């Protein structure tokens, strides 16, 4: 599995930039709960989820042809981005994690070479696991590496229109370095296309905070923020097209745009004092939530009891109708030996 991203989201938008024909998203403004975004990623890849997802935005699609990759890019600092594709508002934005999807990939495809890559360039957070991720060892991950990468000959600075952004400002360079990472991921994958053609699904999770820093530095009404937003939209669309084409049109590229995170990066922990706290009574006398394993356990117990009941009936019937004069050869030989003695 890879390092989880627990994101607290206050509003935002969930967009589908590219998806294959086997994954059907419906056009509409149905809100998606923030905690169910990982379930959308899991269902599109063909994995099961613990609770049903009653969200009309995702249709059943082709169950026998699942995408070979899911790319989820989280952009911090803006509620929505004018990207092409279906977009859905995010409601009840709470921390979520893609760890369950990564675990499912490594459980089912542990003997193959799935790519599981989690990267937050501005925070120097990176996690890569598996044989396939040796390809991405050359990826810039520290701030110093990111800065040096920008000033190399084949960087995006030579082709990207900076407009009001500056090469001499650290905030601008941080934003541009994240776009460089997007370019480098697609470039490395294009040189190792066998990873995109194998049977194991791949998962990419990227968190971009550069636009948020530009907004804090210049203000959201500044020309720098407007130019950065447009450059980011163009770069995301190009990145989505490149990844989609590298996987032969069989990849889902998603973008989560959030204004800010309302909780820090952390894992849920359980206090040792919770055991002494009294349980809250249910004022509405509601039943317990449906357990995903209930049907499995029920079938195991049911058919085991039926099998045991049939076995008891068959054994009892044969014992009741056994011929008392029909002795086995062992019994007869043992009996004769006793009589001779």
Short mmCIF file of N, CA, C and O in Angstrom, two decimals, residues 5-69:
data_model
loop_
_atom_site.label_atom_id
_atom_site.label_comp_id
_atom_site.label_asym_id
_atom_site.label_seq_id
_atom_site.Cartn_x
_atom_site.Cartn_y
_atom_site.Cartn_z
N UNK A 5 -3.50 9.82 2.00
CA UNK A 5 -3.73 11.26 2.10
C UNK A 5 -5.05 11.47 2.84
O UNK A 5 -6.10 11.05 2.35
N UNK A 6 -4.98 12.05 4.01
CA UNK A 6 -6.20 12.39 4.73
C UNK A 6 -6.44 13.88 4.51
O UNK A 6 -5.70 14.72 5.02
N UNK A 7 -7.46 14.19 3.75
CA UNK A 7 -7.68 15.56 3.34
C UNK A 7 -8.97 16.08 3.95
O UNK A 7 -10.02 15.47 3.81
N UNK A 8 -8.90 17.19 4.60
CA UNK A 8 -10.11 17.85 5.07
C UNK A 8 -10.50 18.88 4.05
O UNK A 8 -9.72 19.76 3.72
N UNK A 9 -11.73 18.80 3.56
CA UNK A 9 -12.11 19.65 2.45
C UNK A 9 -13.32 20.49 2.83
O UNK A 9 -14.30 19.98 3.34
N UNK A 10 -13.22 21.79 2.64
CA UNK A 10 -14.36 22.69 2.84
C UNK A 10 -14.89 23.05 1.46
O UNK A 10 -14.41 23.99 0.83
N UNK A 11 -15.88 22.35 0.97
CA UNK A 11 -16.39 22.59 -0.36
C UNK A 11 -15.40 22.11 -1.40
O UNK A 11 -14.34 21.58 -1.09
N UNK A 12 -15.76 22.30 -2.65
CA UNK A 12 -14.86 21.87 -3.71
C UNK A 12 -15.61 21.21 -4.84
O UNK A 12 -16.85 21.22 -4.88
N UNK A 13 -14.86 20.64 -5.76
CA UNK A 13 -15.45 20.04 -6.95
C UNK A 13 -14.66 18.82 -7.36
O UNK A 13 -13.43 18.80 -7.31
N UNK A 14 -15.38 17.79 -7.76
CA UNK A 14 -14.82 16.53 -8.21
C UNK A 14 -15.05 16.42 -9.71
O UNK A 14 -16.19 16.40 -10.16
N UNK A 15 -13.96 16.38 -10.50
CA UNK A 15 -14.07 16.42 -11.96
C UNK A 15 -13.46 15.18 -12.58
O UNK A 15 -12.47 14.64 -12.08
N UNK A 16 -14.06 14.74 -13.68
CA UNK A 16 -13.57 13.61 -14.45
C UNK A 16 -13.03 14.15 -15.76
O UNK A 16 -13.80 14.55 -16.65
N UNK A 17 -11.70 14.18 -15.90
CA UNK A 17 -11.11 14.73 -17.12
C UNK A 17 -11.16 13.75 -18.28
O UNK A 17 -11.51 14.11 -19.39
N UNK A 18 -10.78 12.49 -18.00
CA UNK A 18 -10.80 11.46 -19.05
C UNK A 18 -11.24 10.15 -18.42
O UNK A 18 -10.91 9.85 -17.27
N UNK A 19 -11.96 9.35 -19.19
CA UNK A 19 -12.38 8.02 -18.73
C UNK A 19 -12.67 7.15 -19.95
O UNK A 19 -13.11 7.66 -20.99
N UNK A 20 -12.45 5.84 -19.85
CA UNK A 20 -12.73 4.95 -20.98
C UNK A 20 -14.22 4.68 -21.12
O UNK A 20 -15.02 5.05 -20.24
N UNK A 21 -14.61 4.03 -22.20
CA UNK A 21 -16.01 3.74 -22.43
C UNK A 21 -16.57 2.75 -21.43
O UNK A 21 -17.78 2.72 -21.19
N UNK A 22 -15.70 1.94 -20.83
CA UNK A 22 -16.17 0.94 -19.87
C UNK A 22 -16.59 1.56 -18.54
O UNK A 22 -17.25 0.92 -17.74
N UNK A 23 -16.18 2.81 -18.29
CA UNK A 23 -16.56 3.52 -17.07
C UNK A 23 -17.49 4.66 -17.48
O UNK A 23 -17.09 5.57 -18.21
N UNK A 24 -18.72 4.61 -17.00
CA UNK A 24 -19.76 5.54 -17.44
C UNK A 24 -20.07 6.52 -16.32
O UNK A 24 -20.54 6.14 -15.25
N UNK A 25 -19.77 7.80 -16.57
CA UNK A 25 -20.18 8.88 -15.67
C UNK A 25 -21.32 9.63 -16.33
O UNK A 25 -21.29 9.93 -17.52
N UNK A 26 -22.34 9.95 -15.52
CA UNK A 26 -23.50 10.67 -16.02
C UNK A 26 -23.33 12.17 -15.83
O UNK A 26 -22.76 12.62 -14.84
N UNK A 27 -23.84 12.91 -16.77
CA UNK A 27 -23.76 14.36 -16.72
C UNK A 27 -24.86 14.88 -15.79
O UNK A 27 -26.04 14.65 -16.02
N UNK A 28 -24.46 15.56 -14.73
CA UNK A 28 -25.41 16.09 -13.76
C UNK A 28 -24.69 16.81 -12.65
O UNK A 28 -23.46 16.82 -12.59
N UNK A 29 -25.44 17.42 -11.77
CA UNK A 29 -24.85 18.17 -10.66
C UNK A 29 -25.09 17.46 -9.34
O UNK A 29 -25.38 18.10 -8.33
N UNK A 30 -25.00 16.14 -9.35
CA UNK A 30 -25.23 15.38 -8.13
C UNK A 30 -24.04 15.56 -7.18
O UNK A 30 -22.90 15.29 -7.55
N UNK A 31 -24.27 15.97 -5.94
CA UNK A 31 -23.15 16.12 -4.99
C UNK A 31 -22.57 14.76 -4.62
O UNK A 31 -23.31 13.77 -4.48
N UNK A 32 -21.27 14.71 -4.45
CA UNK A 32 -20.58 13.50 -4.03
C UNK A 32 -20.03 13.73 -2.62
O UNK A 32 -19.31 14.72 -2.41
N UNK A 33 -20.37 12.89 -1.65
CA UNK A 33 -19.78 13.05 -0.32
C UNK A 33 -18.26 12.90 -0.38
O UNK A 33 -17.73 12.02 -1.06
N UNK A 34 -17.57 13.76 0.33
CA UNK A 34 -16.11 13.75 0.27
C UNK A 34 -15.51 12.44 0.70
O UNK A 34 -14.51 11.99 0.13
N UNK A 35 -16.13 11.78 1.69
CA UNK A 35 -15.56 10.52 2.17
C UNK A 35 -15.79 9.36 1.22
O UNK A 35 -15.20 8.28 1.38
N UNK A 36 -16.63 9.55 0.19
CA UNK A 36 -16.91 8.47 -0.76
C UNK A 36 -16.09 8.57 -2.04
O UNK A 36 -16.24 7.73 -2.94
N UNK A 37 -15.25 9.58 -2.17
CA UNK A 37 -14.41 9.69 -3.36
C UNK A 37 -13.50 8.47 -3.54
O UNK A 37 -13.36 7.97 -4.66
N UNK A 38 -12.88 7.93 -2.49
CA UNK A 38 -12.11 6.68 -2.68
C UNK A 38 -12.97 5.52 -3.15
O UNK A 38 -12.48 4.67 -3.90
N UNK A 39 -14.25 5.47 -2.75
CA UNK A 39 -15.12 4.40 -3.22
C UNK A 39 -15.40 4.54 -4.71
O UNK A 39 -15.55 3.53 -5.42
N UNK A 40 -15.49 5.76 -5.20
CA UNK A 40 -15.66 5.97 -6.64
C UNK A 40 -14.44 5.41 -7.38
O UNK A 40 -14.57 4.71 -8.39
N UNK A 41 -13.24 5.70 -6.86
CA UNK A 41 -12.02 5.18 -7.49
C UNK A 41 -11.99 3.66 -7.44
O UNK A 41 -11.61 3.00 -8.41
N UNK A 42 -12.40 3.08 -6.31
CA UNK A 42 -12.40 1.62 -6.18
C UNK A 42 -13.39 0.97 -7.14
O UNK A 42 -13.08 -0.02 -7.81
N UNK A 43 -14.60 1.52 -7.23
CA UNK A 43 -15.62 0.93 -8.09
C UNK A 43 -15.25 1.04 -9.56
O UNK A 43 -15.51 0.11 -10.34
N UNK A 44 -14.67 2.16 -9.96
CA UNK A 44 -14.28 2.29 -11.36
C UNK A 44 -13.18 1.29 -11.73
O UNK A 44 -13.10 0.86 -12.88
N UNK A 45 -12.37 0.88 -10.75
CA UNK A 45 -11.30 -0.09 -11.01
C UNK A 45 -11.76 -1.53 -10.86
O UNK A 45 -10.99 -2.46 -11.06
N UNK A 46 -13.02 -1.72 -10.46
CA UNK A 46 -13.56 -3.06 -10.36
C UNK A 46 -13.45 -3.69 -8.99
O UNK A 46 -13.73 -4.89 -8.84
N UNK A 47 -13.07 -2.93 -7.96
CA UNK A 47 -12.99 -3.46 -6.61
C UNK A 47 -14.29 -3.21 -5.88
O UNK A 47 -15.02 -2.26 -6.18
N UNK A 48 -14.55 -4.05 -4.89
CA UNK A 48 -15.77 -3.89 -4.10
C UNK A 48 -15.54 -2.89 -2.98
O UNK A 48 -14.41 -2.62 -2.57
N UNK A 49 -16.63 -2.34 -2.47
CA UNK A 49 -16.57 -1.39 -1.36
C UNK A 49 -17.46 -1.92 -0.24
O UNK A 49 -18.35 -2.75 -0.46
N UNK A 50 -17.21 -1.45 0.97
CA UNK A 50 -17.93 -1.98 2.13
C UNK A 50 -19.39 -1.55 2.14
O UNK A 50 -20.24 -2.29 2.60
N UNK A 51 -19.68 -0.37 1.66
CA UNK A 51 -21.05 0.12 1.64
C UNK A 51 -21.44 0.50 0.21
O UNK A 51 -20.61 0.99 -0.55
N UNK A 52 -22.70 0.26 -0.11
CA UNK A 52 -23.19 0.64 -1.43
C UNK A 52 -23.05 2.15 -1.62
O UNK A 52 -23.16 2.93 -0.67
N UNK A 53 -22.82 2.54 -2.86
CA UNK A 53 -22.67 3.96 -3.20
C UNK A 53 -23.90 4.41 -3.99
O UNK A 53 -23.95 4.25 -5.22
N UNK A 54 -24.88 4.98 -3.31
CA UNK A 54 -26.09 5.44 -4.02
C UNK A 54 -25.88 6.81 -4.65
O UNK A 54 -26.59 7.77 -4.35
N UNK A 55 -24.92 6.88 -5.54
CA UNK A 55 -24.60 8.15 -6.21
C UNK A 55 -24.90 8.02 -7.68
O UNK A 55 -24.32 7.19 -8.38
N UNK A 56 -25.84 8.81 -8.22
CA UNK A 56 -26.25 8.65 -9.62
C UNK A 56 -25.19 9.02 -10.63
O UNK A 56 -25.33 8.71 -11.82
N UNK A 57 -24.12 9.70 -10.21
CA UNK A 57 -23.11 10.13 -11.17
C UNK A 57 -22.33 9.00 -11.81
O UNK A 57 -21.81 9.16 -12.92
N UNK A 58 -22.25 7.85 -11.14
CA UNK A 58 -21.49 6.71 -11.65
C UNK A 58 -22.45 5.59 -12.02
O UNK A 58 -23.17 5.07 -11.17
N UNK A 59 -22.45 5.21 -13.30
CA UNK A 59 -23.28 4.11 -13.76
C UNK A 59 -22.51 2.79 -13.65
O UNK A 59 -21.33 2.77 -13.29
N UNK A 60 -23.17 1.68 -13.96
CA UNK A 60 -22.56 0.36 -13.79
C UNK A 60 -21.40 0.18 -14.77
O UNK A 60 -20.31 -0.22 -14.39
N UNK A 61 -21.61 0.47 -16.03
CA UNK A 61 -20.54 0.32 -17.02
C UNK A 61 -20.28 -1.14 -17.37
O UNK A 61 -21.06 -2.04 -17.05
N UNK A 62 -19.16 -1.37 -18.02
CA UNK A 62 -18.77 -2.71 -18.46
C UNK A 62 -17.99 -3.39 -17.34
O UNK A 62 -16.86 -3.01 -17.02
N UNK A 63 -18.57 -4.44 -16.75
CA UNK A 63 -17.95 -5.10 -15.61
C UNK A 63 -16.74 -5.94 -16.02
O UNK A 63 -15.92 -6.30 -15.16
N UNK A 64 -16.62 -6.28 -17.29
CA UNK A 64 -15.55 -7.19 -17.73
C UNK A 64 -14.35 -6.44 -18.31
O UNK A 64 -13.37 -7.06 -18.68
N UNK A 65 -14.45 -5.14 -18.42
CA UNK A 65 -13.32 -4.36 -18.93
C UNK A 65 -13.11 -3.17 -17.97
O UNK A 65 -13.81 -2.16 -18.05
N UNK A 66 -12.15 -3.34 -17.10
CA UNK A 66 -11.86 -2.32 -16.10
C UNK A 66 -10.64 -1.50 -16.53
O UNK A 66 -9.76 -2.01 -17.24
N UNK A 67 -10.57 -0.22 -16.13
CA UNK A 67 -9.42 0.60 -16.52
C UNK A 67 -8.12 0.09 -15.91
O UNK A 67 -8.10 -0.49 -14.83
N UNK A 68 -7.03 0.32 -16.63
CA UNK A 68 -5.71 -0.14 -16.16
C UNK A 68 -5.03 0.88 -15.27
O UNK A 68 -3.96 0.58 -14.72
N UNK A 69 -5.62 2.06 -15.10
CA UNK A 69 -5.00 3.07 -14.24
C UNK A 69 -6.05 4.07 -13.78
O UNK A 69 -7.02 4.36 -14.49
#
